[in-house]
Coordinates of C-alpha atoms in Angstrom, one line a residue:
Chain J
X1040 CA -7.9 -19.8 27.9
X1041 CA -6.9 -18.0 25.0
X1042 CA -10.0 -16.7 22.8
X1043 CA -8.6 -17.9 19.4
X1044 CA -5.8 -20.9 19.4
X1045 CA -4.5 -22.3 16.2
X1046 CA -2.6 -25.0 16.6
X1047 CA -0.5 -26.6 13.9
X1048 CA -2.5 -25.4 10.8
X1049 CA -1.5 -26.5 7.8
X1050 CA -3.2 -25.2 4.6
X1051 CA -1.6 -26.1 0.6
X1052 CA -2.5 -25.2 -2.4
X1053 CA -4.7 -28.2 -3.9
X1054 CA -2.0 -30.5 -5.4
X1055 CA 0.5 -27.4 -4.8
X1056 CA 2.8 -25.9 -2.5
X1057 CA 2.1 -25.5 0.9
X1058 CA 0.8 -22.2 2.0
X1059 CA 1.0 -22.5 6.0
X1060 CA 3.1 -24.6 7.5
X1061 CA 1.7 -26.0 11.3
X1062 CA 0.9 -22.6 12.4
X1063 CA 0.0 -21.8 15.8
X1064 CA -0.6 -19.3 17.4
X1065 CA -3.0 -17.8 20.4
X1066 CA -5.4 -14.3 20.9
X1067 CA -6.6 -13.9 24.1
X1068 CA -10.0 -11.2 24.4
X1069 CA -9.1 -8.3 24.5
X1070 CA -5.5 -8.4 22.8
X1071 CA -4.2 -7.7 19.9
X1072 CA -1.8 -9.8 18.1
X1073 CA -0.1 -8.7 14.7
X1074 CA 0.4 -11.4 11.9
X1075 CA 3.7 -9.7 10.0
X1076 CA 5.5 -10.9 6.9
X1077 CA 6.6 -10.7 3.4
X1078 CA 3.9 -10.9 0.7
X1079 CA 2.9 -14.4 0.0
X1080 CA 4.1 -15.2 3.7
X1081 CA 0.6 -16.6 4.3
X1082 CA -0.4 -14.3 6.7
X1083 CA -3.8 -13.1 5.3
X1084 CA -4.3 -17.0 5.2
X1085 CA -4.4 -17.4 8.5
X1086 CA -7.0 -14.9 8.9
X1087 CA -9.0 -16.6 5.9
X1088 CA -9.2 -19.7 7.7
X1089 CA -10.4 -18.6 10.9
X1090 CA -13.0 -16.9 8.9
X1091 CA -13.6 -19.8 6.9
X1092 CA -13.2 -17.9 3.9
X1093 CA -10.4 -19.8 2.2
X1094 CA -10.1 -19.3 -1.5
X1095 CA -11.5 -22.8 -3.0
X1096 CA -8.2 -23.9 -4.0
X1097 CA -7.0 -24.0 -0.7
X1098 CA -7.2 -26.9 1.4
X1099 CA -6.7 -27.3 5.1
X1100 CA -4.4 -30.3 5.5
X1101 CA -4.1 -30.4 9.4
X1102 CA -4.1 -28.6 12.4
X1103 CA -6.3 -27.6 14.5
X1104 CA -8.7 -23.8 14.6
X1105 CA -10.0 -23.2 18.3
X1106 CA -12.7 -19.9 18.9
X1107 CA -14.3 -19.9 22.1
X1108 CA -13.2 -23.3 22.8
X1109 CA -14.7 -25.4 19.8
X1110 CA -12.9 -26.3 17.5
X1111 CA -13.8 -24.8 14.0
X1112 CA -12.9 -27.7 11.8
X1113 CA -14.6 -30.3 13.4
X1114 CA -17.9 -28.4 13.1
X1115 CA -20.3 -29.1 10.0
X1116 CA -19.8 -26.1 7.7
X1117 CA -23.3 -25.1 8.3
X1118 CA -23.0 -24.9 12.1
X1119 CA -19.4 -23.4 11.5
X1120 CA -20.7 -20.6 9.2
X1121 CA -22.7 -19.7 12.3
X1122 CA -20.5 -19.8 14.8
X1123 CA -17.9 -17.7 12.9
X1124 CA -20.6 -15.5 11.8
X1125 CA -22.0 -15.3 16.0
X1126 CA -18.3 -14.3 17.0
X1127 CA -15.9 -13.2 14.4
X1128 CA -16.2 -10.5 11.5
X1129 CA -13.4 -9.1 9.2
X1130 CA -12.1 -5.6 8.6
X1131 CA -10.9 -6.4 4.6
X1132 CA -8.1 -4.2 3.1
X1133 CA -9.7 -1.9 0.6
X1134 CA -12.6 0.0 1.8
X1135 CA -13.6 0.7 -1.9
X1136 CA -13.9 -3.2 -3.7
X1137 CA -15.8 -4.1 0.1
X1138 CA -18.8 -2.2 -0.1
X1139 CA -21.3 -2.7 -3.2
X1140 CA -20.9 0.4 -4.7
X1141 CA -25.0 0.2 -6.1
X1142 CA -26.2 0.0 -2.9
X1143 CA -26.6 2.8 0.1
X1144 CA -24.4 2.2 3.1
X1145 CA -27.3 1.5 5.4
X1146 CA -28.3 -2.0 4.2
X1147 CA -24.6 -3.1 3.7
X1148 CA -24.1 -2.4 7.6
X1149 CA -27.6 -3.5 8.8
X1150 CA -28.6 -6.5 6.2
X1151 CA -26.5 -9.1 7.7
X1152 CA -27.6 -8.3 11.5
X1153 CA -31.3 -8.6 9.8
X1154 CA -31.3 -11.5 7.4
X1155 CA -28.1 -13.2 9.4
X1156 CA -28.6 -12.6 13.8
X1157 CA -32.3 -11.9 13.3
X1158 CA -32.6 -8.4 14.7
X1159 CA -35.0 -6.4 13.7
X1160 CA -35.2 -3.9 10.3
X1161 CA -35.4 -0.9 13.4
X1162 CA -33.3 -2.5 15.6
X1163 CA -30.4 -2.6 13.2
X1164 CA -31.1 0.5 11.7
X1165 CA -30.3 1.8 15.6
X1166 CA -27.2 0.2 15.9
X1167 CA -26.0 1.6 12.8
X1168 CA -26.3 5.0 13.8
X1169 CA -24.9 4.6 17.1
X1170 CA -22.2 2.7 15.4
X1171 CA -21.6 5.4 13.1
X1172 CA -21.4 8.1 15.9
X1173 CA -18.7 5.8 17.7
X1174 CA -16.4 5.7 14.5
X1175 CA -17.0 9.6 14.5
X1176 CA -18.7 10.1 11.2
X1177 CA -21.4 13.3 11.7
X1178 CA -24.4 13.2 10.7
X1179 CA -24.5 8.8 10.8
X1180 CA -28.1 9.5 9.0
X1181 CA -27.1 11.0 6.6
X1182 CA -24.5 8.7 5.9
X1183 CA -26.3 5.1 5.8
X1184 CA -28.7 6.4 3.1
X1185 CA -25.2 7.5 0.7
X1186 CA -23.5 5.6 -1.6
X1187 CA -19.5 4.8 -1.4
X1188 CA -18.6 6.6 -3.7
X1189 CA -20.1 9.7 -2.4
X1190 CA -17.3 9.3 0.4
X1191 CA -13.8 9.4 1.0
X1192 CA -11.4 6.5 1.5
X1193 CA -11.3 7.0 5.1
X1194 CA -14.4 7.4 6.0
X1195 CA -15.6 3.9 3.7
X1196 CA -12.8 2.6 5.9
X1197 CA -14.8 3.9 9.2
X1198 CA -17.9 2.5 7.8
X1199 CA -16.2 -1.0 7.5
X1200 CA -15.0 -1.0 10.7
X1201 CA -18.6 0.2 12.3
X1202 CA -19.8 -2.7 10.2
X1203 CA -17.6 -5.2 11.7
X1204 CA -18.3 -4.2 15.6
X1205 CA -22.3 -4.2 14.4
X1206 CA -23.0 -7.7 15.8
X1207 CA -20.4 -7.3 18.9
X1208 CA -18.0 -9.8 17.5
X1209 CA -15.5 -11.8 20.1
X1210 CA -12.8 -11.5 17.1
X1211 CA -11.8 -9.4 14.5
X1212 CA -9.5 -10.3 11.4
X1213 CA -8.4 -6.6 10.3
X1214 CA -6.8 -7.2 6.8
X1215 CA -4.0 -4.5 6.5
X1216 CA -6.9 -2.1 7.1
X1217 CA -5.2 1.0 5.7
X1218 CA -2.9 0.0 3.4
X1219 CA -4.9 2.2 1.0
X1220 CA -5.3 4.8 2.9
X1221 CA -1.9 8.2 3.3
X1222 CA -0.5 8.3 6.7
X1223 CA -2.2 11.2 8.2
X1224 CA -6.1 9.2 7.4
X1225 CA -4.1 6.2 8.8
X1226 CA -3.1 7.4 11.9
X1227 CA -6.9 8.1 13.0
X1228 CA -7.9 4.7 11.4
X1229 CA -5.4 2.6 13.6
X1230 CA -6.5 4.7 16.6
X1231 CA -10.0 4.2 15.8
X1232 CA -9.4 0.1 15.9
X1233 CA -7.5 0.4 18.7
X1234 CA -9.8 2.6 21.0
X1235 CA -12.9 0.0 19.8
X1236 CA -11.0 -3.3 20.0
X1237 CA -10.4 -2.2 23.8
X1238 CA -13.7 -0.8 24.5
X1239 CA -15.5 -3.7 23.4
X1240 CA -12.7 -6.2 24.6
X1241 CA -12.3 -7.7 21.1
X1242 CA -9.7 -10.1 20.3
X1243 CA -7.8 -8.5 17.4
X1244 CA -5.8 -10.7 14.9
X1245 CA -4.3 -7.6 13.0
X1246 CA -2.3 -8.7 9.3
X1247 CA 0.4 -6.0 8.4
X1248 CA 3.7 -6.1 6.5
X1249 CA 3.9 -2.7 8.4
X1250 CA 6.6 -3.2 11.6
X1251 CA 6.0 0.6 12.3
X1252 CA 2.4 -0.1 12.6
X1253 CA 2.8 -3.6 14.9
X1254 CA 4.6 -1.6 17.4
X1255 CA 1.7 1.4 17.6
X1256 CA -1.3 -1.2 18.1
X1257 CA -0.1 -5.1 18.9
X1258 CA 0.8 -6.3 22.1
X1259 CA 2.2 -9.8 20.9
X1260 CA 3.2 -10.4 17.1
X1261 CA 4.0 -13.9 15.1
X1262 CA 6.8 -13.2 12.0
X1263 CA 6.0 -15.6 9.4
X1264 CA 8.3 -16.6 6.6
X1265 CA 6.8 -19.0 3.8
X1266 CA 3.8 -20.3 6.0
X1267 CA 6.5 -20.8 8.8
X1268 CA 6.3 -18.8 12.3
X1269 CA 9.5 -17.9 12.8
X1270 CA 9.2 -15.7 15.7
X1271 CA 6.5 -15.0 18.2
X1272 CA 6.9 -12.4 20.9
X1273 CA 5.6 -9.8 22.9
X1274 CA 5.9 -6.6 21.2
X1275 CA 8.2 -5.2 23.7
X1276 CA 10.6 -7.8 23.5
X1277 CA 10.5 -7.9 19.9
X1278 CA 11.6 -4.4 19.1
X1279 CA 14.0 -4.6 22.0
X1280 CA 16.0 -7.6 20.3
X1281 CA 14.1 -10.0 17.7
X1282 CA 15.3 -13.2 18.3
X1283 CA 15.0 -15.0 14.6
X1284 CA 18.0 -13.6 12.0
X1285 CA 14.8 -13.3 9.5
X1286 CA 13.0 -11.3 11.9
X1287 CA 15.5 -9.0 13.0
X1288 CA 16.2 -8.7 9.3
X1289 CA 12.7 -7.2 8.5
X1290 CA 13.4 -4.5 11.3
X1291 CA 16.3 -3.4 9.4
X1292 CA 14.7 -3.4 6.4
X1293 CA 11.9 -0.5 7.7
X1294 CA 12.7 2.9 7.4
X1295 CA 12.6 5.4 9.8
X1296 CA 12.9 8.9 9.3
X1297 CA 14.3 10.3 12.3
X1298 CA 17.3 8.0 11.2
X1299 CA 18.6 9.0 7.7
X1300 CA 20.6 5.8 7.6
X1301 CA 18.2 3.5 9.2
X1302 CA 16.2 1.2 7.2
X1303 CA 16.0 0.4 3.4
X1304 CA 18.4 -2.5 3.9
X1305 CA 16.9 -5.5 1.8
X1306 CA 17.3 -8.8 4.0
X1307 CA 20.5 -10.2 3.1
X1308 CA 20.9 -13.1 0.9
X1309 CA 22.5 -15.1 3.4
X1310 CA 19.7 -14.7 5.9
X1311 CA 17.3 -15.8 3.3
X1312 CA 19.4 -18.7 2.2
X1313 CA 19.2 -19.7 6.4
X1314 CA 15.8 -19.5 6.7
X1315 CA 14.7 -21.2 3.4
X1316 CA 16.8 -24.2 4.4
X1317 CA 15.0 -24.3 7.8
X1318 CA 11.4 -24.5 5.5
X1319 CA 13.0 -27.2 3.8
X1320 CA 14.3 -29.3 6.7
X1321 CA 10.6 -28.6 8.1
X1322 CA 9.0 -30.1 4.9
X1323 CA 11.0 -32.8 5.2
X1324 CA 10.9 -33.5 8.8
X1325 CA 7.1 -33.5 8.1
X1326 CA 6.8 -35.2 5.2
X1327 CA 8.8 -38.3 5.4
Chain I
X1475 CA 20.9 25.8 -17.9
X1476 CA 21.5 24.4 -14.2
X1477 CA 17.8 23.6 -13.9
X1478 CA 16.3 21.0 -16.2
X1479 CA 12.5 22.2 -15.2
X1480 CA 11.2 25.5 -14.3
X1481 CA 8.1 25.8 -13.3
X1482 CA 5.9 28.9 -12.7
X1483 CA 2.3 29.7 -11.5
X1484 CA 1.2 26.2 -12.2
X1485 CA -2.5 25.9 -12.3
X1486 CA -4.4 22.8 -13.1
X1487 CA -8.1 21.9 -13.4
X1488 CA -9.9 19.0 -13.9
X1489 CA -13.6 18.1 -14.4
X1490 CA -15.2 17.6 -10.9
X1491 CA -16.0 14.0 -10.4
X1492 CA -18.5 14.6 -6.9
X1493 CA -20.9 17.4 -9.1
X1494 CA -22.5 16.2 -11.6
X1495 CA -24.9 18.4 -14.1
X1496 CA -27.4 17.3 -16.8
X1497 CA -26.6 19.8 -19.4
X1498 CA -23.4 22.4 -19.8
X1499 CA -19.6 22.1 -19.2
X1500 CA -18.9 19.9 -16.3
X1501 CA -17.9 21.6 -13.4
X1502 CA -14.1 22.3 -12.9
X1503 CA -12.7 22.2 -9.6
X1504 CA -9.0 23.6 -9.8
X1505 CA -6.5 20.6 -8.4
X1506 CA -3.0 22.3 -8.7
X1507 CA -3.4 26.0 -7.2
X1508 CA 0.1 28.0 -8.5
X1509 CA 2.7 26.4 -8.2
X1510 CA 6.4 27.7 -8.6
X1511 CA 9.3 25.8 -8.1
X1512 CA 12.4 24.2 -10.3
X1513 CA 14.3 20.9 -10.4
X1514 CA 18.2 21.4 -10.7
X1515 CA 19.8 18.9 -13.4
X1516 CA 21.1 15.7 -11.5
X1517 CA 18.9 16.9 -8.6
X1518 CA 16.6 14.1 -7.0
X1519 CA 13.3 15.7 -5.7
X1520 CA 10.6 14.1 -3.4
X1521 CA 7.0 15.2 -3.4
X1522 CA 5.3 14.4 -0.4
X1523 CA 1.3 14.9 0.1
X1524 CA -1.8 13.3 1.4
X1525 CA -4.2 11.8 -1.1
X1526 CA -6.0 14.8 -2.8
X1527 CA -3.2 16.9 -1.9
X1528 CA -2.6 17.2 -6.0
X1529 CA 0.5 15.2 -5.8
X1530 CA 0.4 12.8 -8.7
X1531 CA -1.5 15.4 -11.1
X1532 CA 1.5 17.7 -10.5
X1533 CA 3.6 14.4 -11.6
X1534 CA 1.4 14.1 -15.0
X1535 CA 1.7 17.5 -15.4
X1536 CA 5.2 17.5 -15.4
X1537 CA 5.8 14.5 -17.9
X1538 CA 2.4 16.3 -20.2
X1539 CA -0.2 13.5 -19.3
X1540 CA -1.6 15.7 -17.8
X1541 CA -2.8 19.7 -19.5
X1542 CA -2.3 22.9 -17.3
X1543 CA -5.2 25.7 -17.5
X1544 CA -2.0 28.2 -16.4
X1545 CA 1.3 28.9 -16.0
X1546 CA 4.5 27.2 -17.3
X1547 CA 6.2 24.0 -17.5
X1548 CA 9.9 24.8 -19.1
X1549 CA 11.6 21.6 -19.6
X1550 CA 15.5 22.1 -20.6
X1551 CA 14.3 25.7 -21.7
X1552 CA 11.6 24.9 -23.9
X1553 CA 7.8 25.5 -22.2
X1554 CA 5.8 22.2 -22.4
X1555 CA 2.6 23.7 -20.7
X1556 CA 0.7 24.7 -23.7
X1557 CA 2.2 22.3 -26.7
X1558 CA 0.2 20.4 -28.6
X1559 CA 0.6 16.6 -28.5
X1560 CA 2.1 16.3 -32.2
X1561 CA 5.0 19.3 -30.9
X1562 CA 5.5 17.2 -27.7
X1563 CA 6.1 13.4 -29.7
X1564 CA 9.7 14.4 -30.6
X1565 CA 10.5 15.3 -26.8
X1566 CA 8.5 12.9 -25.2
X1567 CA 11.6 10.3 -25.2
X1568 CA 13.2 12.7 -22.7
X1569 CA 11.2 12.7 -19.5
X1570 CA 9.8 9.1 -18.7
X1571 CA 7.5 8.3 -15.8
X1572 CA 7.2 5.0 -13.8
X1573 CA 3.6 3.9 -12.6
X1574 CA 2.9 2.8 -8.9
X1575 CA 1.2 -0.3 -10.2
X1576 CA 3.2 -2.5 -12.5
X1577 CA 0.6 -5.2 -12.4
X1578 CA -1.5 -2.8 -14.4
X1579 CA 0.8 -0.5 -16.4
X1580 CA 2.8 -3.4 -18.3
X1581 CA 0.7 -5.5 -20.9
X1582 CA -0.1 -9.1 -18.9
X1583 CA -0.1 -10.7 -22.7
X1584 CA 3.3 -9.3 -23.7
X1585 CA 7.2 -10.8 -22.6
X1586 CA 9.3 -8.7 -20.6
X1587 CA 11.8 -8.0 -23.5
X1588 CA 8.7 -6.7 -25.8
X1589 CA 7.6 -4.2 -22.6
X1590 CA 10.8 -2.7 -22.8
X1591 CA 11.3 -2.9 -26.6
X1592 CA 7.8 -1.2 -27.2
X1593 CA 8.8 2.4 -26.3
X1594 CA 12.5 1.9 -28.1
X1595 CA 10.3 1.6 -31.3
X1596 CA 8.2 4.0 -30.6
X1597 CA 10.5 6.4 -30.5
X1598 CA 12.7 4.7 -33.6
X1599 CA 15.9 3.9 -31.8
X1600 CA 18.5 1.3 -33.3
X1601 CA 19.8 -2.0 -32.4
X1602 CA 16.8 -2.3 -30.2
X1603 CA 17.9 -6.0 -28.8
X1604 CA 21.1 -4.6 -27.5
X1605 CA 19.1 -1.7 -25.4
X1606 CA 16.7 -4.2 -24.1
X1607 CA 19.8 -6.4 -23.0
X1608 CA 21.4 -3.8 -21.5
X1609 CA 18.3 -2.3 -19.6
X1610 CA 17.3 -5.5 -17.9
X1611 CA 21.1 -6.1 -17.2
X1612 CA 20.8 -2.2 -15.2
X1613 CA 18.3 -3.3 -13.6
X1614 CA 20.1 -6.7 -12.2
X1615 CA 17.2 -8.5 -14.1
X1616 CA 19.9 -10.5 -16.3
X1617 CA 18.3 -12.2 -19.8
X1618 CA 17.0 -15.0 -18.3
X1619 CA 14.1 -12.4 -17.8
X1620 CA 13.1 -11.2 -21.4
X1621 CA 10.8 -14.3 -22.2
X1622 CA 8.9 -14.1 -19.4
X1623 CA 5.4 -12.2 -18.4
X1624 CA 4.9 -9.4 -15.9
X1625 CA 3.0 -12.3 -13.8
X1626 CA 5.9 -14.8 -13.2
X1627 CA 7.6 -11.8 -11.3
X1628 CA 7.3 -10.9 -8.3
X1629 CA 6.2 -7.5 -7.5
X1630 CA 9.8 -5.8 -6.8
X1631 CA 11.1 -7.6 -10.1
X1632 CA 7.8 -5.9 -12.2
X1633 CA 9.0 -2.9 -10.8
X1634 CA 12.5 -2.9 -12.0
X1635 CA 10.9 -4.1 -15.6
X1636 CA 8.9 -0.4 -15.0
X1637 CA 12.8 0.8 -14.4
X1638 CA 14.5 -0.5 -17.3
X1639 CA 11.6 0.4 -19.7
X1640 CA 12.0 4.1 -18.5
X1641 CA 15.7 4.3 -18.6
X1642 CA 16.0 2.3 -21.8
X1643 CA 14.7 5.5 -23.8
X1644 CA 18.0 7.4 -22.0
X1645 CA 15.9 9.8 -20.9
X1646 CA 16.9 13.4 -19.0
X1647 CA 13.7 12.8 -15.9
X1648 CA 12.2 10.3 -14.7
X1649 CA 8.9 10.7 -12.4
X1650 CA 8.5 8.1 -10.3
X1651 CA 5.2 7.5 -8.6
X1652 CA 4.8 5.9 -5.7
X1653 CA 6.6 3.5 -7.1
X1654 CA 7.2 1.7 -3.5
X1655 CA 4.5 1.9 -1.5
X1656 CA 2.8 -2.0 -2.7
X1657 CA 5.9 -3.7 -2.1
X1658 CA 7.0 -4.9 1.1
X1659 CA 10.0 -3.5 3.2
X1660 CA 13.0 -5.9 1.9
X1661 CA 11.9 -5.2 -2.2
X1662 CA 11.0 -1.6 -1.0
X1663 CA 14.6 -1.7 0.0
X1664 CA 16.3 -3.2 -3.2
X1665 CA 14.0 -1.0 -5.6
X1666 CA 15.0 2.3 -4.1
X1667 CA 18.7 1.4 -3.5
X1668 CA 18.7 0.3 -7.7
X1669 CA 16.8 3.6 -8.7
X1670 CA 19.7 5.8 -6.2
X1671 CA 22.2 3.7 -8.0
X1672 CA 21.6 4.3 -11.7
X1673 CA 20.1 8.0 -10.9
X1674 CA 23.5 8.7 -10.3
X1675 CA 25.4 6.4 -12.5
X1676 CA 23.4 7.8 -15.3
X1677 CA 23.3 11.5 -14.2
X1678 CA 18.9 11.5 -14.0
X1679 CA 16.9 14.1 -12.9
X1680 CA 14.7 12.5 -10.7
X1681 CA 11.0 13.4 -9.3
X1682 CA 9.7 10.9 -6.7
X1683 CA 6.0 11.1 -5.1
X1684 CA 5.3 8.8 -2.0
X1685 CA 3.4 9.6 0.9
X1686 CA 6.1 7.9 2.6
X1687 CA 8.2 10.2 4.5
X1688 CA 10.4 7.6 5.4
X1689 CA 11.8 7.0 2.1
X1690 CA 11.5 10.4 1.0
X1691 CA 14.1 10.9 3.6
X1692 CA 16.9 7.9 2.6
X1693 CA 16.3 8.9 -1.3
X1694 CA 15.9 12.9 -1.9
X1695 CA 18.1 15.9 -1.6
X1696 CA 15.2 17.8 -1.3
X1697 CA 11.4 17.8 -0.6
X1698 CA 8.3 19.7 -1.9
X1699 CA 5.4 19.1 0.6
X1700 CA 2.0 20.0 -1.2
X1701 CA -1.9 20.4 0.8
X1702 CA -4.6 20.9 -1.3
X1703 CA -2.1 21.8 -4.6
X1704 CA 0.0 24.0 -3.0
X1705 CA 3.3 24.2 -2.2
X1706 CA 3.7 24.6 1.7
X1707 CA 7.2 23.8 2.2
X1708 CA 10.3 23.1 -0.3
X1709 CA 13.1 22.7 1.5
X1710 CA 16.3 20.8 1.1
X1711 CA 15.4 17.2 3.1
X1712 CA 17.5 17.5 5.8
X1713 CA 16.7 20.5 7.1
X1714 CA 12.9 19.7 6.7
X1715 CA 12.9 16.4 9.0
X1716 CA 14.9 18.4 11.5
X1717 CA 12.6 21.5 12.0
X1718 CA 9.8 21.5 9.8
X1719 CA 7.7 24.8 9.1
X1720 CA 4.8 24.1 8.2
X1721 CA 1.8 22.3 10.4
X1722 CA 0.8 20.0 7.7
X1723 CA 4.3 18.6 7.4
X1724 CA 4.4 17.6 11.4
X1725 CA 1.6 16.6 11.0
X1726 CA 2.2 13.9 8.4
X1727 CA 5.6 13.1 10.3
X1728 CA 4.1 12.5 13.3
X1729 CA 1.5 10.5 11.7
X1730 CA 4.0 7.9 10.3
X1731 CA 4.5 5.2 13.2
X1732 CA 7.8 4.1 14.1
X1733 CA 8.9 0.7 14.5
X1734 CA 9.7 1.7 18.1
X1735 CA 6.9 0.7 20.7
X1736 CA 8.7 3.2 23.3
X1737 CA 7.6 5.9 21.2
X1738 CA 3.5 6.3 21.7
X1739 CA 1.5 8.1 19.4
X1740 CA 0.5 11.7 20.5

């Protein structure tokens, strides 16, 4: 049984356009599964609603959000908010805007376990530094009594991710976790997930628009075009031959620099055209 | 003059934001550490760094946002390093820059045609409807764009509106920075294959920073790598991805991952 299973979630804007589009999709512990995509796609979505961190005007207009067997939406949002916050945490997108930057690191890592789990002030404070040391930051002491912006983007980014292994989640949402970050501080970052996710045997959903990326630290991906999943596959077979024209598209479209000629090819009009009339024969398939 | 900048024994400091003192100067920390190196006219140029490797002050140095402590900046002959802001106005028109974030670099209250219109007054040019026309026609933007805002685009089509406002003022170099690298792959695509097109079409000079390698590669002739504001290769592009000297630049090759799951990373 799959740690995470969404099946056929729909989310719209309130009176608006749909943003997802019976999405499903399953994590197992200890996998990783990349959520890929254009901007607007709705794949950071996805991630919201497991998290139950929707924007308010979204609404969830069906479907179905299984962690650990209960299903999410069913729950009261009191008794939801704890079982999300028991067994799920988020690594967001931009390591500066995430941390308060009036307050010292410590309290932003150990606060939640405190006021949220119920550890103790010294029990937290523990975990914090031995979280620290496993994202390799020296001197973790140090460190939780600095402020962000005494620190680097790379190492806010470690701090976030020590932050979201703090309570030993079952799940983690990473949020295109370096997108702010150059390549070289990237690298390490991705490794760093990876090396924790399988060490603790965290299911990962990881949201990218970065192919290049999918194929370093996923093991199964979904392709989503306009809430729609158009493709879901195991990495290997996906960079072997993606089966969806809108998919194999996007893999043109990424560079690569060991092939001068490779890449930089926008997805054609045509193949756009084809997959915008498949959205529209799904909205109307679905809605009469 | 075959090169349209000439630069020599750059230095650049800037206050430094991590010290902070009470009472005195603020403390300088030096950003761009010598740098020597010329763009050929026509010639399209990547810079290529990590972040803090100096790579966008060396673009506002080039296009004067920016004041050296040292050195020289010689655009078309004439040394920009040390001019004061009221000799630089009248040559100002002639190198143009392009922002990374065209969300915040174009006026959210003003219409597309007024963005680009804005510097064409500035810099008192004619039949200023006609240049706007033409510039969003470049940039495949088409009129039914001028009365809208920088928020009804999407992010690909704000950064062509950065395009046609830069090439509007028909300028000799355009520095463009990291103008890519918040789009996603297919816009990535049709930005960079637009800015190849009218660099050549319109005979530019073109500087582009990205820490992307990958595009650096598709779009330049030739490469400057800079670590910690110095120049530790500047090679043409070609021969840089297929042996490259220095440690920093395998380092930031092998650091970008390839779509290619076969490939692990080392």
């Amino acid at each position: 049984m799959s740690y995470l299973s969404i099946r056929n979630l729909s989310l719209r804007l309130k009176k608006g356009p749909a943003l997802l589009r019976r999405v499903s999709l399953e994590v197992a512990a200890g996998e990783v599964r990349g959520l890929v995509g254009e901007s607007g796609a709705g794949k950071s979505m996805i991630g919201k609603a497991v998290l139950g961190i929707l924007p308010p005007a979204v609404e969830i207009t069906g479907g179905e959000i299984f962690l650990d067997g209960v299903d999410l939406l069913r729950l009261a949002p009191r008794e939801r908010r704890r079982k999300i916050g028991a067994t799920a945490a988020l690594i967001p997108q931009d390591p500066l805007t995430a941390l308060n930057p009036s307050h010292r690191i410590g309290p932003q890592i150990t606060d939640r376990l405190v006021d949220i789990l119920g550890w103790t002030r010294a029990k937290a404070e523990a975990r914090a530094v031995e979280l620290l040391a496993e994202v390799q930051i020296a001197d973790p002491a140090r460190v939780l009594r600095q402020y962000p912006h005494e620190l680097s983007g790379g190492m806010r980014q470690r701090i976030l991710i020590a932050s979201a292994f703090a309570a030993e989640p079952r799940l983690i949402v990473a949020d295109e976790p370096t997108t702010a970050l150059d390549v070289t501080v990237q690298k390490q970052i991705l490794r760093l997930i990876a090396g924790m996710q399988a060490r603790h045997g965290t299911a990962l959903l990881f949201v990218t628009h970065d192919l290049g990326v999918v194929s370093k630290v996923c093991q199964r991906l979904s392709v989503l075009y306009s809430g729609m999943v158009v493709e879901d596959a195991t990495v290997a077979d996906f960079f072997a031959a993606p089966k969806h024209p809108y998919s194999a598209a996007l893999l043109a479209a990424t560079p690569r620099y060991t092939d001068p000629s490779a890449g930089l090819n926008p997805v054609p009009e045509a193949v756009i055209a084809a997959v915008r009339a498949e959205v529209a024969a799904f909205d109307k398939a679905h809605h009469g | 003059m075959a090169d349209l900048y000439q630069v020599e024994n750059l230095r650049l400091s800037l206050a430094d934001m991590t010290q902070r003192r009470a009472f005195g100067p603020a403390t300088q920390v030096e950003i761009l550490k010598g740098l020597s190196f010329t763009l050929p006219r026509g010639s399209v140029t990547g810079i290529v760094g990590g972040s803090g490797s100096g790579k966008s002050t060396l673009g506002r140095a080039l296009v004067r946002l920016l004041a050296p402590s040292s050195g020289a900046i010689r655009f078309d002959g004439v040394d920009l390093a040390h001019m004061t802001e009221a000799q630089l106005r009248p040559l100002r028109r002639r190198f143009q820059m392009i922002f990374q974030d065209p969300m915040s670099s174009l006026n959210p209250r003003h219409r597309i045609a007024t963005l680009i219109a804005e510097p064409l007054r500035l810099h008192r040019f004619d039949a200023i409807p006609a240049r706007v026309a033409r510039a969003l026609d470049q940039v495949g933007l088409g009129s039914a764009y001028a009365n809208r805002f920088p928020h009804e685009l999407s992010g690909g089509q704000r950064q062509r509106v950065g395009i046609a406002r830069a090439i509007a003022l028909e300028p000799d170099f355009i520095l463009a920075d990291e103008i890519v690298s918040g789009l996603d792959v297919s816009s990535q695509a049709q930005v960079l294959n637009l800015l190849e097109r009218l660099v050549a079409e319109l005979g530019l000079t073109l500087a582009f920073i990205s820490h992307d390698l990958s595009v650096i590669r598709r779009l330049c002739q030739r490469t400057l790598v800079l670590q910690h504001g110095r120049i530790v290769e500047d090679r043409p592009t070609a021969d840089l991805f297929a042996a490259p000297e220095a440690d920093y630049t395998r380092a930031l090759l092998e650091a970008i991952p390839l779509p290619d799951p076969s490939q692990p990373w080392v």
